[in-house]
Tab-separated table of C-alpha atoms in Angstrom:
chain	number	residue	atom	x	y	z
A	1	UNK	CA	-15.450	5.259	-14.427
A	2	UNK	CA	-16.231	1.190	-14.400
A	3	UNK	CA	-14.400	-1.254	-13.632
A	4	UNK	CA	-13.292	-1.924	-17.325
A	5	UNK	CA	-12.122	1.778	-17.767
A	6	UNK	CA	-10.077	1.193	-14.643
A	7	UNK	CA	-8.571	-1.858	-15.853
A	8	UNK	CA	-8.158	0.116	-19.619
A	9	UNK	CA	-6.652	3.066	-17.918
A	10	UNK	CA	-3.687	1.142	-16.220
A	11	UNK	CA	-2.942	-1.199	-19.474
A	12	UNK	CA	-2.674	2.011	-21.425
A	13	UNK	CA	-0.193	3.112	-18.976
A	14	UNK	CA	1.704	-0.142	-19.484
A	15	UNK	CA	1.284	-1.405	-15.937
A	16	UNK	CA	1.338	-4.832	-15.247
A	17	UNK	CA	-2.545	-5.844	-14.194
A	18	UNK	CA	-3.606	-8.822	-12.610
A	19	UNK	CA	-6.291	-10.501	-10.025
A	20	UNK	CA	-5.451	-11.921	-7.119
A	21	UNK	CA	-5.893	-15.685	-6.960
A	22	UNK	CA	-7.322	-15.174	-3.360
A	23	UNK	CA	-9.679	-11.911	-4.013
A	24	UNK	CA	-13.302	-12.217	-3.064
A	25	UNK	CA	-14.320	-8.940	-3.625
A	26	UNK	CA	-16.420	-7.937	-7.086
A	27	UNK	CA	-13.723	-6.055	-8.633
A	28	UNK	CA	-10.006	-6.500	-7.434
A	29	UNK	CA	-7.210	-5.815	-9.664
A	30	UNK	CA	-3.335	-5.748	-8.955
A	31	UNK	CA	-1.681	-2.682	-10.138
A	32	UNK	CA	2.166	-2.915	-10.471
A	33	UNK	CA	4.986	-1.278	-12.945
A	34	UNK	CA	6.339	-3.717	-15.994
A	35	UNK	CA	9.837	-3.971	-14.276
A	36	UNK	CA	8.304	-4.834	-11.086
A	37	UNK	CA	7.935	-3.107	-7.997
A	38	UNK	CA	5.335	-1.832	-5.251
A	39	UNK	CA	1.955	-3.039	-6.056
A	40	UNK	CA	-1.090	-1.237	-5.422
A	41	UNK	CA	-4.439	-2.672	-5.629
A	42	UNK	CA	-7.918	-1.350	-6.581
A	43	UNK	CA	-10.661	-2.889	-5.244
A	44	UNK	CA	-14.714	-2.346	-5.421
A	45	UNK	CA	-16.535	-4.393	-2.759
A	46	UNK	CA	-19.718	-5.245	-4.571
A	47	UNK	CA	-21.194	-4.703	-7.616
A	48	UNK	CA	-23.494	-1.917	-6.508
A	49	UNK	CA	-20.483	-0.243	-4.496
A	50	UNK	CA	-20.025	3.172	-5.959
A	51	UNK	CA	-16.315	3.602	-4.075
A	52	UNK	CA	-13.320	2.133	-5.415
A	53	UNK	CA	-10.663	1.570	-2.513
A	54	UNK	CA	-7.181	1.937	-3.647
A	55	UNK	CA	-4.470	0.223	-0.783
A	56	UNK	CA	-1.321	-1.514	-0.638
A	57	UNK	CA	0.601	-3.759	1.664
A	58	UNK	CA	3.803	-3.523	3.006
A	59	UNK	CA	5.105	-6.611	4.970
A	60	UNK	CA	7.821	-5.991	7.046
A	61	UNK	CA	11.190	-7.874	6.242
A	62	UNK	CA	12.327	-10.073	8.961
A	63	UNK	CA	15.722	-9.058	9.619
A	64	UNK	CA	13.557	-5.450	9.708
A	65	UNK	CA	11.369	-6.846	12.435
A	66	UNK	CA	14.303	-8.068	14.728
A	67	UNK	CA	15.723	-4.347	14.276
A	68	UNK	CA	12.504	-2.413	15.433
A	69	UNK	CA	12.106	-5.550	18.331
A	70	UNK	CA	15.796	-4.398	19.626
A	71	UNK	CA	15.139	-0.333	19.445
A	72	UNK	CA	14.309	1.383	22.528
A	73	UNK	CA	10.538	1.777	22.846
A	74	UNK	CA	10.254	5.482	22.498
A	75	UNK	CA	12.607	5.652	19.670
A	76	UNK	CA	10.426	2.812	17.726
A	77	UNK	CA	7.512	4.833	19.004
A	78	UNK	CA	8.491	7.756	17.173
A	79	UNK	CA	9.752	6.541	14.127
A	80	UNK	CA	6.530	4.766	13.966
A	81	UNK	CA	4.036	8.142	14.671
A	82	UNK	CA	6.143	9.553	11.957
A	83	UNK	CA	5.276	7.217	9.535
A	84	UNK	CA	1.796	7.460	10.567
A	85	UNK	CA	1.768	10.983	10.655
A	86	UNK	CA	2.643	11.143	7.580
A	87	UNK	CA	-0.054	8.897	5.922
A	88	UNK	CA	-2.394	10.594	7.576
A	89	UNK	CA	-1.348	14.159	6.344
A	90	UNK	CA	-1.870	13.204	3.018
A	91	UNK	CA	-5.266	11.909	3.759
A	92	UNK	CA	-4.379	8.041	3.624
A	93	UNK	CA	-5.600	5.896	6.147
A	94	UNK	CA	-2.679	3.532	7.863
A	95	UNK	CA	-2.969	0.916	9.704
A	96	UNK	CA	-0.414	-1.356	11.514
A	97	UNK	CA	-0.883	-5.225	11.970
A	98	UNK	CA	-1.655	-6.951	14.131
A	99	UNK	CA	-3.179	-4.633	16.143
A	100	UNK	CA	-1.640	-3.571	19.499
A	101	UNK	CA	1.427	-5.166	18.495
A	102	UNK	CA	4.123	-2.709	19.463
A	103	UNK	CA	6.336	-4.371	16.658
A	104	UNK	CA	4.042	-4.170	13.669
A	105	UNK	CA	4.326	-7.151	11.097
A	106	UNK	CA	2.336	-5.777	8.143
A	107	UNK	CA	1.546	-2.328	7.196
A	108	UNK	CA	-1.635	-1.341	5.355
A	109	UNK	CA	-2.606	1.452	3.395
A	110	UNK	CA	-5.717	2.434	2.171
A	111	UNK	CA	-7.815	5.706	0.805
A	112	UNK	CA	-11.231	5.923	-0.972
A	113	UNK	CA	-11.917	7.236	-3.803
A	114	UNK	CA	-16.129	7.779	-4.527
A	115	UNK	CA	-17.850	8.716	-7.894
A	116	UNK	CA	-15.130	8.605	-9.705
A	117	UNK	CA	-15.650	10.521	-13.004
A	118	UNK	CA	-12.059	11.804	-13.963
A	119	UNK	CA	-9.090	9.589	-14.462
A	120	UNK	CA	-7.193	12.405	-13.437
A	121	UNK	CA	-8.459	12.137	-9.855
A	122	UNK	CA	-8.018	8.833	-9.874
A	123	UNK	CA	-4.612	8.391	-10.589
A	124	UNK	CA	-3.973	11.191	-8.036
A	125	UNK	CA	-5.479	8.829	-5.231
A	126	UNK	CA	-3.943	5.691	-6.767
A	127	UNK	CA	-0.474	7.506	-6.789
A	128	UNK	CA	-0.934	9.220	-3.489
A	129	UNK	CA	-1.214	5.856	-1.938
A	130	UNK	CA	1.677	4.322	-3.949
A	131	UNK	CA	3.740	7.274	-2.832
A	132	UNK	CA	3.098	6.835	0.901
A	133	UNK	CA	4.129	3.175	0.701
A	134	UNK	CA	7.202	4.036	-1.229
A	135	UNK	CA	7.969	6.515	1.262
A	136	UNK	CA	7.271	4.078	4.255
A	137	UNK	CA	9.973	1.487	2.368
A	138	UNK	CA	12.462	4.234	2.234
A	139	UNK	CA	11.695	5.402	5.837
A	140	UNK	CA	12.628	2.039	6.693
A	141	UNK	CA	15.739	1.285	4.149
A	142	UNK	CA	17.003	4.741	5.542
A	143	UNK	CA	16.513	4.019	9.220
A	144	UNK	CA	17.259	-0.094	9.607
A	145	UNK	CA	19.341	-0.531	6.447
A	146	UNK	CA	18.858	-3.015	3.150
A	147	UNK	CA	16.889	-5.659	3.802
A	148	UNK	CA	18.279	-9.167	2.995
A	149	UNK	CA	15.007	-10.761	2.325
A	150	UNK	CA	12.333	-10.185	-0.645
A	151	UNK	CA	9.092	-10.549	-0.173
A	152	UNK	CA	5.951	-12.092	-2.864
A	153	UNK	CA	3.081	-10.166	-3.012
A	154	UNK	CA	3.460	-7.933	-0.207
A	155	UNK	CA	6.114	-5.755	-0.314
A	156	UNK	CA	9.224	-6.659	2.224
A	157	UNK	CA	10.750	-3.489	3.816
């Protein structure tokens, strides 16, 4: 697949595509359903990059950060290695931000996907990652409650 095909592939779908204002890489491109919700992006590095990364960001709401702040440190421990566990058991790469923070502000998702040839594989990545994040943002709904702020962009949990 190129980067056009990629692009093709979603507007078939009827998902909402766009570029970043701030992207700097060669290919970046937005990925999101018509209604709205999580977005997903797909980026390629450079032009001679033959790996597509597909990732999402989840910023954490703040009323969600003050929660996490107040729980005891094992229990935020532990719902944390269980959202991490469970990126990494489906072969997505997690990462919490900033690092070392025991309160994480922003969490990042991310899995590579190289010589892409079938769209079928491809979508499997893209919606393997879209899946952990929506599971992450239920994880969180579930275990802190609503959150009363929205994010832009990044998705607020």
């Amino acid at each position: 697949m190129n980067d056009d095909k990629v692009r093709l592939l979603f507007e078939a779908l009827n998902m909402k595509t766009f570029r970043p204002t701030q992207a700097q890489e060669f290919f970046h491109l937005s990925v999101s359903p018509p209604q709205g919700g999580p977005v997903v992006d797909v980026i390629r590095l450079k032009e001679s990059s033959n790996f597509y990364i597909i990732a999402m960001g989840i910023q954490i709401a703040e009323d969600h950060l003050q929660k996490l702040s107040s729980m005891k440190p094992e229990e935020r421990g532990e719902f944390l290695l269980n959202i991490q566990k469970e990126a990494l058991l489906n072969g997505v790469d997690i990462a919490t931000l900033p690092l070392g923070q025991q309160v994480p502000q922003v969490i990042q998702l991310t899995k590579a996907i190289f010589d892409v040839a079938d769209e079928n594989d491809f979508l499997e990545t893209f919606v393997k990652v879209r899946n952990i994040g929506i599971f992450i943002m239920l994880s969180f709904t579930t275990k802190l409650g609503q959150p009363s702020s929205q994010g832009k962009g990044l998705h607020f949990i």
